[in-house]
Amino acid sequence: MNHIIKKNHNISQKKISKNSIKVLYRLNKSGYEAYLVGGGVRDLLLGKKPKDFDIATNAKPNEIRKLFKNCRLIGRRFIIAHLIFKSEIIEVSTFRAKNNNIENNKLCSNSKKINNGMLLFDNTFGKIEEDVYRRDLTINALYYSIKDFGIRDYVGGIKDIKLKIIRLIGDAETRYREDPVRMLRVIRFSVRLHMHIDKKTAEPIIKLSNLLKNIPPARLFSESIKLFCFGYGYLTYIRLRKYSLVYPLLPFLFHTLSKKNTIFLKNIIIKCLKKIDSIINKKPICYPSFLFATLLWYPLIEKIQILLNTKKLKYSKAYFISVNYILKKYSVLLGIPKNIILIIKKIWNLQKDIEMKKKYEIKKIIQNNNFFQALELTTLRSKIENKIELKKILFFWNKKKTFF
């Protein structure tokens, strides 16, 4: 274990949330070990502002609940404590025992796996020296102590931060099989932190990419948002393609569409991700709804065209049937929450209103909460389809919206 004393690192208590410090002190005062751990420590070392602070301790979940009235225990695979404050939620986890599977393919008595190696249940508690080997990346396995203000590094995380390396702890294939989402985390952190992936960490990814099909859609949707909606979506998409990880996340991109719609879809993905990257924190856009309203637009158009050609329906009827079909299908397939589905539907419905340009509805349309998202979709469509009509429509609305 490498112990980095206070004078040899750049972490200042002033940059740690007051609630986290209070939690650490109370756990220590009650006789428990407690450390700031994970991405919070990593980001502080990199000079970044952590989005949250996690704590690891030898206190059991029920013991944590006794100490904190604002505690809520969550999780099935591994029970953790959420300490709920007005401005943040502090996640407190109990040290986990080292999974013997890492060394000799035997499993801890309180852990359960399915045939492909995925860990389903894991509530075996242990010591800090064991807990470190249950974490995924070396750069996320650093423990900061409020007692001596030092950092405990058991797996070379400090060195990997300096060398800008993303490295899994333990055998990469085994760790990916335990939790296939680790493949997505490796990609996400490598892009977000501008680091390169260790060769042994990268090698098994393409071979094991299909394991993501075993992950619940809702969890994959959550990961998709982290990958694509935080300012580095385009570069992440390129790296996901390199490692054959796009299909498990966005399977509809590989469904058969007409040649024209296939080209449109491929182009709009890139433009959509670049747009989200460029407008993060700049415009009133709900990124997940805008992302999926855009990515599912041409599958929707394809369905409409099929109904128009085969069923000879009126456009309004074909549109209504297609919207409901696409949203129902992909809400299940992709795990899209109902609130996002409703916004997607509103963005699509506004496309017709934007194209119709009814004078008596202009003010109402512009004041619609989803207008900016809908107009951005129209803008992307104009760039992709290169239609003069759409360009005229955009000119009209960009001129009008400046008055509201």
XYZ file of C-alpha atoms in Angstrom:
404
model
C 0.000 0.000 0.000
C 1.276 3.420 -0.978
C 0.399 6.133 1.574
C 0.532 9.643 0.119
C 0.816 12.164 2.935
C -0.884 15.576 2.871
C 2.093 17.601 1.589
C 2.532 15.277 -1.405
C -0.940 15.702 -2.942
C -3.161 18.631 -3.936
C -6.465 17.747 -2.213
C -7.834 20.550 -0.035
C -10.680 20.125 2.471
C -12.145 23.377 1.160
C -13.035 21.586 -2.087
C -14.832 18.718 -0.326
C -18.521 19.167 0.472
C -19.250 20.072 4.087
C -21.810 17.275 4.336
C -19.211 14.691 3.295
C -16.773 15.952 5.910
C -19.486 15.789 8.606
C -20.294 12.191 7.633
C -16.623 11.187 7.726
C -16.113 12.780 11.147
C -19.224 11.176 12.630
C -18.243 7.705 11.392
C -14.701 8.137 12.744
C -15.979 9.481 16.070
C -18.257 6.438 16.384
C -15.264 4.117 16.058
C -15.525 3.237 12.362
C -13.034 3.585 9.538
C -14.280 5.965 6.863
C -12.728 7.306 3.656
C -13.662 9.527 0.763
C -13.357 7.237 -2.249
C -13.910 6.908 -5.985
C -14.439 9.606 -8.587
C -14.486 12.401 -6.018
C -10.880 11.718 -5.004
C -9.843 11.236 -8.625
C -11.406 14.521 -9.763
C -9.879 16.468 -6.869
C -6.437 15.147 -7.817
C -7.067 16.168 -11.434
C -8.098 19.669 -10.365
C -11.721 19.108 -11.424
C -14.878 19.796 -9.434
C -16.435 16.457 -8.356
C -20.121 16.046 -9.192
C -20.614 13.949 -6.056
C -18.761 12.463 -3.095
C -18.817 8.784 -2.108
C -17.679 7.312 1.195
C -16.469 3.811 2.058
C -16.518 2.482 5.614
C -16.343 -0.687 7.701
C -19.710 0.225 9.292
C -22.469 -2.170 8.179
C -25.564 -0.742 6.430
C -27.748 -1.110 9.534
C -25.057 0.545 11.663
C -24.946 3.474 9.244
C -28.733 3.788 9.464
C -28.543 3.982 13.259
C -26.029 6.848 13.061
C -27.892 8.954 10.485
C -31.588 9.796 10.599
C -31.460 10.879 6.954
C -30.272 7.425 5.832
C -32.036 5.336 3.225
C -30.748 1.848 2.356
C -31.014 0.924 -1.317
C -29.837 -1.773 -3.706
C -30.291 -5.511 -4.141
C -27.044 -6.586 -5.761
C -25.124 -4.677 -3.097
C -26.776 -2.712 -0.284
C -25.579 0.877 0.055
C -26.695 3.814 2.203
C -27.907 7.109 0.773
C -27.607 10.010 3.191
C -30.072 12.615 1.966
C -29.207 16.285 2.487
C -30.933 19.357 1.054
C -28.271 20.018 -1.560
C -26.874 16.534 -2.229
C -26.999 12.819 -1.575
C -23.916 11.214 -0.033
C -23.476 7.552 -0.969
C -21.935 5.424 1.796
C -20.927 1.837 1.072
C -19.539 -0.841 3.367
C -16.162 -2.376 2.521
C -16.720 -5.492 0.421
C -14.769 -8.718 0.785
C -12.405 -9.595 -2.021
C -14.127 -11.815 -4.564
C -12.053 -15.011 -4.658
C -13.109 -15.373 -8.264
C -10.490 -12.781 -9.178
C -7.731 -15.198 -8.179
C -9.003 -18.779 -8.250
C -12.464 -18.717 -9.848
C -14.196 -19.534 -6.553
C -17.044 -17.399 -5.365
C -17.681 -15.805 -1.970
C -20.449 -17.517 -0.017
C -22.728 -14.477 -0.090
C -22.283 -13.803 -3.815
C -24.319 -15.212 -6.694
C -23.570 -15.370 -10.403
C -25.250 -16.599 -13.566
C -23.523 -18.789 -16.154
C -21.844 -15.983 -18.101
C -20.112 -14.737 -14.919
C -22.363 -11.753 -14.181
C -22.563 -10.868 -10.493
C -26.209 -10.676 -9.371
C -25.918 -10.573 -5.582
C -22.912 -9.483 -3.563
C -23.294 -8.580 0.107
C -20.101 -9.981 1.597
C -18.474 -7.328 3.771
C -14.722 -7.121 4.370
C -11.736 -4.837 4.977
C -10.372 -1.868 3.063
C -7.550 -4.055 1.717
C -10.215 -6.315 0.151
C -12.625 -3.567 -0.870
C -10.085 -1.988 -3.183
C -10.101 -5.105 -5.386
C -13.876 -4.862 -5.817
C -13.628 -1.442 -7.469
C -13.429 -1.256 -11.229
C -10.613 1.123 -12.201
C -7.321 1.910 -10.508
C -7.980 5.658 -10.780
C -11.281 5.169 -8.880
C -9.725 3.122 -6.072
C -8.068 5.841 -4.009
C -9.056 6.371 -0.356
C -8.774 9.811 1.270
C -8.714 9.920 5.090
C -10.049 12.866 7.093
C -7.935 11.704 10.072
C -4.480 12.244 8.597
C -5.473 13.889 5.265
C -3.522 11.172 3.447
C -4.437 9.026 0.432
C -4.203 5.229 0.502
C -3.355 3.719 -2.884
C -3.337 -0.080 -3.103
C -3.390 -0.606 -6.899
C -1.289 2.144 -8.485
C -4.107 4.631 -9.076
C -1.908 7.677 -8.482
C 0.604 6.476 -11.071
C -2.142 5.785 -13.634
C -3.589 9.285 -13.120
C -0.153 10.771 -13.799
C 0.345 8.537 -16.867
C -3.277 9.103 -18.042
C -4.094 5.389 -18.177
C -7.496 3.713 -17.765
C -6.764 0.314 -16.212
C -9.121 -2.291 -14.750
C -8.288 -3.882 -11.420
C -7.814 -7.642 -11.775
C -8.346 -9.831 -14.840
C -10.208 -7.736 -17.430
C -12.366 -10.512 -18.891
C -13.457 -11.685 -15.432
C -14.364 -8.148 -14.363
C -16.336 -7.505 -17.568
C -18.238 -10.744 -17.126
C -19.106 -9.775 -13.530
C -20.570 -6.493 -14.774
C -20.573 -5.823 -18.553
C -21.387 -2.133 -17.944
C -17.724 -1.777 -16.955
C -16.934 -1.812 -20.684
C -19.009 1.351 -21.109
C -17.396 2.951 -18.058
C -13.930 2.290 -19.474
C -14.912 4.051 -22.714
C -16.655 6.928 -20.909
C -13.766 7.713 -18.570
C -11.150 7.374 -21.312
C -12.932 10.044 -23.383
C -14.025 12.295 -20.521
C -10.606 12.331 -18.819
C -8.573 12.319 -22.063
C -6.815 9.099 -21.087
C -5.799 6.054 -23.097
C -6.991 2.528 -22.336
C -4.481 -0.007 -21.050
C -3.901 -2.796 -23.601
C -5.032 -5.640 -21.294
C -8.118 -3.628 -20.330
C -9.043 -3.032 -23.987
C -8.349 -6.516 -25.418
C -11.506 -8.418 -24.312
C -14.049 -5.670 -25.061
C -14.971 -6.523 -28.657
C -15.241 -10.224 -27.837
C -17.487 -9.574 -24.819
C -19.577 -6.679 -26.187
C -22.653 -8.927 -26.611
C -22.794 -9.405 -22.817
C -24.450 -5.989 -22.643
C -27.604 -7.646 -23.977
C -28.014 -9.191 -20.521
C -28.206 -5.771 -18.858
C -31.695 -4.381 -18.095
C -32.714 -1.735 -20.706
C -33.350 0.899 -18.005
C -29.747 0.619 -16.797
C -28.405 0.836 -20.357
C -30.555 3.918 -20.975
C -29.051 5.542 -17.878
C -25.555 4.726 -19.158
C -26.455 6.117 -22.610
C -27.277 9.479 -21.054
C -23.914 9.521 -19.247
C -22.165 8.641 -22.495
C -23.911 11.032 -24.880
C -25.318 13.983 -22.918
C -22.395 15.423 -20.955
C -20.361 17.295 -23.531
C -18.270 14.554 -25.160
C -20.931 12.462 -26.907
C -19.464 12.516 -30.417
C -15.992 11.325 -29.398
C -17.610 8.707 -27.151
C -19.736 7.464 -30.066
C -16.621 7.090 -32.242
C -14.837 5.096 -29.531
C -17.893 2.928 -28.869
C -17.968 2.059 -32.572
C -14.290 1.136 -32.443
C -15.024 -1.438 -29.721
C -18.345 -2.745 -31.185
C -20.384 -1.325 -28.291
C -22.891 0.778 -30.239
C -25.272 -2.048 -31.188
C -26.104 -3.167 -27.612
C -26.842 0.466 -26.681
C -28.646 1.639 -29.827
C -29.804 -1.484 -31.712
C -32.223 0.467 -33.910
C -29.236 1.990 -35.731
C -28.728 -1.426 -37.325
C -32.350 -2.096 -38.302
C -33.122 -2.213 -42.007
C -34.271 1.129 -43.415
C -34.496 2.400 -46.971
C -31.192 3.493 -48.463
C -32.139 7.180 -48.165
C -33.300 6.953 -44.540
C -30.225 4.892 -43.609
C -27.957 7.654 -44.925
C -30.036 10.316 -43.168
C -29.921 8.382 -39.882
C -26.148 7.891 -39.971
C -25.591 11.582 -40.668
C -28.059 12.918 -38.122
C -26.488 10.855 -35.304
C -23.176 12.643 -35.787
C -24.737 16.094 -36.138
C -27.010 15.517 -33.132
C -24.137 14.482 -30.852
C -21.978 17.380 -32.008
C -24.886 19.759 -31.388
C -25.428 18.458 -27.837
C -21.678 18.733 -27.175
C -21.706 22.370 -28.318
C -24.812 23.540 -26.424
C -24.305 21.892 -23.029
C -25.389 24.469 -20.394
C -26.090 27.051 -23.120
C -29.679 26.405 -24.224
C -32.939 25.307 -22.574
C -32.836 21.806 -24.048
C -33.544 18.534 -22.260
C -30.731 16.534 -23.806
C -32.041 12.944 -23.387
C -35.401 13.762 -24.997
C -33.758 15.762 -27.799
C -31.217 12.970 -28.382
C -33.777 10.199 -28.769
C -36.339 12.351 -30.595
C -33.590 12.952 -33.164
C -32.198 9.399 -33.332
C -35.654 7.853 -33.695
C -36.913 10.378 -36.246
C -35.945 8.414 -39.364
C -37.187 5.053 -38.013
C -40.463 6.968 -37.501
C -40.400 8.341 -41.064
C -39.667 4.848 -42.395
C -42.710 3.436 -40.581
C -44.935 6.249 -41.908
C -43.755 5.649 -45.464
C -44.429 1.926 -45.185
C -48.001 2.531 -43.994
C -48.612 5.113 -46.721
C -47.424 2.706 -49.399
C -48.960 -0.542 -48.143
C -52.121 0.510 -46.297
C -52.963 3.575 -48.418
C -53.720 5.569 -45.267
C -53.990 9.331 -44.964
C -50.786 10.913 -43.665
C -52.362 11.989 -40.352
C -53.550 8.436 -39.653
C -50.215 6.896 -40.703
C -48.381 9.426 -38.509
C -50.545 8.685 -35.460
C -50.122 4.905 -35.790
C -46.374 5.185 -36.437
C -45.657 7.477 -33.481
C -47.424 5.144 -31.067
C -45.744 2.077 -32.588
C -42.196 3.492 -32.502
C -42.485 4.929 -28.994
C -44.045 1.774 -27.556
C -41.429 -0.435 -29.227
C -38.386 1.574 -28.176
C -39.590 2.465 -24.705
C -39.354 -1.276 -24.026
C -36.261 -2.022 -26.124
C -34.227 0.950 -24.875
C -35.768 1.422 -21.431
C -36.783 5.034 -22.147
C -38.769 6.434 -19.178
C -42.354 7.596 -19.703
C -41.564 11.253 -19.000
C -38.938 11.244 -21.778
C -41.323 9.425 -24.146
C -43.949 12.154 -23.620
C -41.452 14.906 -24.473
C -40.266 13.031 -27.588
C -43.883 12.821 -28.758
C -44.345 16.578 -28.212
C -41.137 17.367 -30.135
C -42.360 15.263 -33.062
C -45.836 16.823 -33.005
C -44.242 20.284 -33.137
C -42.466 19.390 -36.387
C -45.788 19.642 -38.217
C -46.684 22.918 -36.447
C -43.291 24.392 -37.355
C -43.694 23.370 -41.003
C -47.296 24.656 -41.270
C -46.395 28.186 -39.992
C -49.976 29.109 -39.073
C -49.940 32.828 -38.257
C -52.473 32.672 -35.444
C -50.442 29.943 -33.651
C -46.934 31.407 -33.955
C -46.768 32.925 -30.471
C -48.267 29.801 -28.888
C -45.758 27.537 -30.678
C -42.728 29.637 -29.693
C -43.845 29.732 -26.068
C -44.189 25.934 -26.001
C -41.675 24.438 -23.512
C -40.398 22.058 -26.192
C -40.126 24.580 -29.037
C -36.332 24.974 -28.922
C -35.816 21.219 -28.997
C -38.258 20.871 -31.896
C -36.593 23.704 -33.820
C -33.164 22.127 -33.276
C -34.515 18.872 -34.743
C -35.877 20.792 -37.750
C -32.467 22.444 -38.119
C -30.685 19.086 -38.160
C -33.200 17.687 -40.642
C -32.585 20.678 -42.913
C -28.833 20.086 -42.873
C -29.244 16.360 -43.508
C -31.999 16.402 -46.131
C -30.860 19.623 -47.838
C -34.431 20.609 -48.755
C -35.102 24.194 -49.795
C -38.536 24.069 -48.104
C -36.991 23.246 -44.723
C -34.409 26.008 -45.100
C -37.159 28.539 -45.792
C -39.079 27.310 -42.754
C -35.994 27.697 -40.552
C -35.377 31.213 -41.834
C -38.968 32.108 -40.949
C -38.796 30.729 -37.374
C -35.322 32.031 -36.562
C -36.569 35.474 -37.548
C -39.781 35.159 -35.508
C -38.320 33.739 -32.296
C -36.147 36.823 -31.734
C -39.306 38.784 -30.875
C -40.325 36.486 -27.985
